[in-house]
Short mmCIF file of N, CA and C in Angstrom, two decimals:
data_model
loop_
_atom_site.label_atom_id
_atom_site.label_comp_id
_atom_site.label_asym_id
_atom_site.label_seq_id
_atom_site.Cartn_x
_atom_site.Cartn_y
_atom_site.Cartn_z
N UNK A 1 92.74 97.26 92.44
CA UNK A 1 92.43 98.24 93.46
C UNK A 1 93.40 98.07 94.61
N UNK A 2 93.85 99.19 95.14
CA UNK A 2 94.69 99.20 96.32
C UNK A 2 93.86 99.76 97.47
N UNK A 3 93.83 99.05 98.59
CA UNK A 3 93.05 99.47 99.74
C UNK A 3 93.93 99.35 100.98
N UNK A 4 94.15 100.48 101.66
CA UNK A 4 94.98 100.50 102.86
C UNK A 4 94.19 101.13 103.98
N UNK A 5 94.27 100.51 105.16
CA UNK A 5 93.60 101.03 106.34
C UNK A 5 94.66 101.25 107.42
N UNK A 6 94.78 102.50 107.85
CA UNK A 6 95.68 102.86 108.93
C UNK A 6 94.90 102.77 110.24
N UNK A 7 95.38 101.97 111.18
CA UNK A 7 94.64 101.66 112.40
C UNK A 7 95.49 101.90 113.64
N UNK A 8 94.85 101.73 114.78
CA UNK A 8 95.57 101.72 116.06
C UNK A 8 94.93 100.66 116.95
N UNK A 9 95.67 100.12 117.91
CA UNK A 9 95.13 99.06 118.76
C UNK A 9 93.91 99.52 119.56
N UNK A 10 92.94 98.61 119.71
CA UNK A 10 91.77 98.88 120.52
C UNK A 10 90.77 99.84 119.90
N UNK A 11 90.91 100.12 118.64
CA UNK A 11 90.06 101.09 117.95
C UNK A 11 88.83 100.37 117.37
N UNK A 12 87.66 100.62 117.98
CA UNK A 12 86.42 99.99 117.51
C UNK A 12 86.10 100.37 116.06
N UNK A 13 86.13 101.67 115.68
CA UNK A 13 85.84 102.01 114.29
C UNK A 13 86.82 101.34 113.31
N UNK A 14 88.06 101.18 113.74
CA UNK A 14 89.06 100.51 112.88
C UNK A 14 88.64 99.05 112.64
N UNK A 15 88.30 98.37 113.72
CA UNK A 15 87.92 96.95 113.62
C UNK A 15 86.68 96.78 112.75
N UNK A 16 85.67 97.64 112.94
CA UNK A 16 84.44 97.53 112.15
C UNK A 16 84.69 97.83 110.67
N UNK A 17 85.53 98.80 110.40
CA UNK A 17 85.86 99.13 109.01
C UNK A 17 86.53 97.94 108.33
N UNK A 18 87.50 97.36 108.98
CA UNK A 18 88.21 96.20 108.43
C UNK A 18 87.22 95.05 108.21
N UNK A 19 86.35 94.80 109.19
CA UNK A 19 85.37 93.71 109.07
C UNK A 19 84.45 93.91 107.87
N UNK A 20 83.99 95.14 107.66
CA UNK A 20 83.08 95.42 106.54
C UNK A 20 83.75 95.11 105.21
N UNK A 21 85.00 95.50 105.06
CA UNK A 21 85.71 95.20 103.82
C UNK A 21 85.97 93.70 103.68
N UNK A 22 86.39 93.05 104.75
CA UNK A 22 86.67 91.62 104.68
C UNK A 22 85.40 90.82 104.42
N UNK A 23 84.27 91.23 105.00
CA UNK A 23 83.00 90.55 104.75
C UNK A 23 82.59 90.64 103.29
N UNK A 24 83.06 91.70 102.62
CA UNK A 24 82.75 91.89 101.19
C UNK A 24 83.78 91.20 100.29
N UNK A 25 84.72 90.49 100.90
CA UNK A 25 85.71 89.77 100.11
C UNK A 25 86.96 90.56 99.77
N UNK A 26 87.12 91.72 100.36
CA UNK A 26 88.31 92.54 100.12
C UNK A 26 89.35 92.25 101.19
N UNK A 27 90.61 92.34 100.81
CA UNK A 27 91.71 92.12 101.75
C UNK A 27 92.56 93.39 101.81
N UNK A 28 92.18 94.32 102.68
CA UNK A 28 92.94 95.56 102.76
C UNK A 28 94.31 95.35 103.40
N UNK A 29 95.24 96.21 103.00
CA UNK A 29 96.53 96.25 103.69
C UNK A 29 96.27 97.01 104.98
N UNK A 30 96.67 96.45 106.11
CA UNK A 30 96.42 97.08 107.41
C UNK A 30 97.73 97.56 107.99
N UNK A 31 97.77 98.84 108.35
CA UNK A 31 98.98 99.45 108.89
C UNK A 31 98.67 99.99 110.28
N UNK A 32 99.39 99.48 111.27
CA UNK A 32 99.22 99.92 112.66
C UNK A 32 100.09 101.15 112.87
N UNK A 33 99.46 102.31 113.07
CA UNK A 33 100.22 103.55 113.21
C UNK A 33 100.94 103.64 114.56
N UNK A 34 100.57 102.79 115.51
CA UNK A 34 101.27 102.81 116.80
C UNK A 34 102.64 102.15 116.71
N UNK A 35 102.86 101.34 115.69
CA UNK A 35 104.16 100.68 115.53
C UNK A 35 104.89 101.12 114.26
N UNK A 36 104.27 102.02 113.50
CA UNK A 36 104.87 102.50 112.25
C UNK A 36 104.88 104.03 112.27
N UNK A 37 105.92 104.62 112.86
CA UNK A 37 105.96 106.08 112.99
C UNK A 37 105.82 106.83 111.66
N UNK A 38 106.37 106.29 110.61
CA UNK A 38 106.27 106.96 109.31
C UNK A 38 104.82 107.03 108.83
N UNK A 39 104.04 105.99 109.12
CA UNK A 39 102.63 105.96 108.74
C UNK A 39 101.85 106.99 109.55
N UNK A 40 102.14 107.08 110.84
CA UNK A 40 101.47 108.07 111.68
C UNK A 40 101.78 109.48 111.19
N UNK A 41 103.02 109.72 110.87
CA UNK A 41 103.41 111.04 110.34
C UNK A 41 102.69 111.32 109.02
N UNK A 42 102.60 110.33 108.16
CA UNK A 42 101.93 110.50 106.87
C UNK A 42 100.45 110.89 107.04
N UNK A 43 99.72 110.15 107.89
CA UNK A 43 98.28 110.45 107.99
C UNK A 43 98.01 111.74 108.77
N UNK A 44 98.92 112.11 109.68
CA UNK A 44 98.68 113.35 110.44
C UNK A 44 99.24 114.57 109.74
N UNK A 45 100.46 114.48 109.27
CA UNK A 45 101.12 115.65 108.67
C UNK A 45 100.72 115.88 107.22
N UNK A 46 100.75 114.83 106.41
CA UNK A 46 100.45 115.00 104.99
C UNK A 46 98.96 115.03 104.69
N UNK A 47 98.20 114.14 105.33
CA UNK A 47 96.77 114.06 105.05
C UNK A 47 95.94 114.91 106.01
N UNK A 48 96.49 115.24 107.18
CA UNK A 48 95.80 116.11 108.12
C UNK A 48 94.75 115.43 109.00
N UNK A 49 94.82 114.12 109.15
CA UNK A 49 93.84 113.40 109.96
C UNK A 49 94.33 113.22 111.39
N UNK A 50 93.37 113.21 112.33
CA UNK A 50 93.72 112.96 113.73
C UNK A 50 92.87 111.85 114.32
N UNK A 51 92.07 111.17 113.48
CA UNK A 51 91.17 110.12 113.93
C UNK A 51 91.41 108.86 113.09
N UNK A 52 91.42 107.72 113.77
CA UNK A 52 91.56 106.45 113.07
C UNK A 52 90.17 105.83 112.92
N UNK A 53 89.97 104.99 111.96
CA UNK A 53 90.93 104.60 110.93
C UNK A 53 91.02 105.67 109.83
N UNK A 54 92.11 105.58 109.10
CA UNK A 54 92.23 106.34 107.86
C UNK A 54 92.23 105.31 106.75
N UNK A 55 91.30 105.47 105.83
CA UNK A 55 91.14 104.52 104.72
C UNK A 55 91.56 105.21 103.44
N UNK A 56 92.40 104.53 102.67
CA UNK A 56 92.82 105.03 101.36
C UNK A 56 92.58 103.95 100.33
N UNK A 57 92.04 104.38 99.18
CA UNK A 57 91.92 103.43 98.09
C UNK A 57 92.28 104.10 96.78
N UNK A 58 92.72 103.27 95.86
CA UNK A 58 93.10 103.74 94.53
C UNK A 58 92.62 102.68 93.55
N UNK A 59 91.84 103.12 92.57
CA UNK A 59 91.40 102.22 91.52
C UNK A 59 91.52 102.94 90.19
N UNK A 60 92.31 102.39 89.32
CA UNK A 60 92.51 102.95 87.98
C UNK A 60 92.89 104.42 88.03
N UNK A 61 93.76 104.78 88.98
CA UNK A 61 94.24 106.14 89.09
C UNK A 61 93.32 107.09 89.84
N UNK A 62 92.15 106.61 90.25
CA UNK A 62 91.22 107.42 91.03
C UNK A 62 91.45 107.10 92.50
N UNK A 63 91.84 108.12 93.27
CA UNK A 63 92.19 107.90 94.66
C UNK A 63 91.26 108.69 95.57
N UNK A 64 90.96 108.13 96.74
CA UNK A 64 90.18 108.84 97.75
C UNK A 64 90.66 108.36 99.10
N UNK A 65 90.41 109.16 100.12
CA UNK A 65 90.74 108.76 101.49
C UNK A 65 89.81 109.50 102.44
N UNK A 66 89.64 108.89 103.62
CA UNK A 66 88.82 109.50 104.66
C UNK A 66 89.25 108.97 106.01
N UNK A 67 88.70 109.59 107.04
CA UNK A 67 89.01 109.21 108.40
C UNK A 67 87.72 108.84 109.13
N UNK A 68 87.80 107.84 110.00
CA UNK A 68 86.65 107.43 110.80
C UNK A 68 85.83 106.34 110.14
N UNK A 69 84.87 105.83 110.89
CA UNK A 69 83.96 104.80 110.38
C UNK A 69 82.92 105.49 109.51
N UNK A 70 82.94 105.19 108.22
CA UNK A 70 82.06 105.87 107.27
C UNK A 70 81.38 104.82 106.37
N UNK A 71 80.23 104.29 106.80
CA UNK A 71 79.56 103.23 106.04
C UNK A 71 79.25 103.59 104.59
N UNK A 72 78.92 104.85 104.34
CA UNK A 72 78.61 105.27 102.97
C UNK A 72 79.83 105.13 102.06
N UNK A 73 80.97 105.60 102.53
CA UNK A 73 82.19 105.50 101.71
C UNK A 73 82.65 104.05 101.59
N UNK A 74 82.50 103.29 102.67
CA UNK A 74 82.87 101.87 102.62
C UNK A 74 82.04 101.17 101.54
N UNK A 75 80.75 101.40 101.54
CA UNK A 75 79.86 100.79 100.53
C UNK A 75 80.25 101.21 99.12
N UNK A 76 80.63 102.47 98.97
CA UNK A 76 81.05 102.97 97.64
C UNK A 76 82.29 102.21 97.15
N UNK A 77 83.27 102.03 98.03
CA UNK A 77 84.49 101.32 97.63
C UNK A 77 84.17 99.86 97.30
N UNK A 78 83.29 99.24 98.08
CA UNK A 78 82.90 97.85 97.80
C UNK A 78 82.21 97.77 96.43
N UNK A 79 81.35 98.73 96.12
CA UNK A 79 80.70 98.77 94.81
C UNK A 79 81.72 98.92 93.69
N UNK A 80 82.71 99.79 93.89
CA UNK A 80 83.76 99.96 92.88
C UNK A 80 84.51 98.65 92.65
N UNK A 81 84.74 97.93 93.72
CA UNK A 81 85.48 96.67 93.62
C UNK A 81 84.68 95.61 92.86
N UNK A 82 83.38 95.58 93.08
CA UNK A 82 82.57 94.53 92.47
C UNK A 82 82.11 94.89 91.05
N UNK A 83 82.30 96.13 90.64
CA UNK A 83 81.88 96.52 89.28
C UNK A 83 82.95 96.26 88.25
#
């Protein structure tokens, strides 16, 4: 499974999202969009998001992404990882 979280400094939803995944034993790749202009362009221009965090995961060719703190989707990804 590939798990990437696009974040920005001082973002409470970003920090909580990362914590939830780490507490479940996952180690997401964390990308700070304030220091990575290409990542900011990707999540805003290609994906159409304007809110952090942006979470992307891919497992066995099945990909999903969302924006914001979303406990339901976080739990779903954790379940996919543990199954």
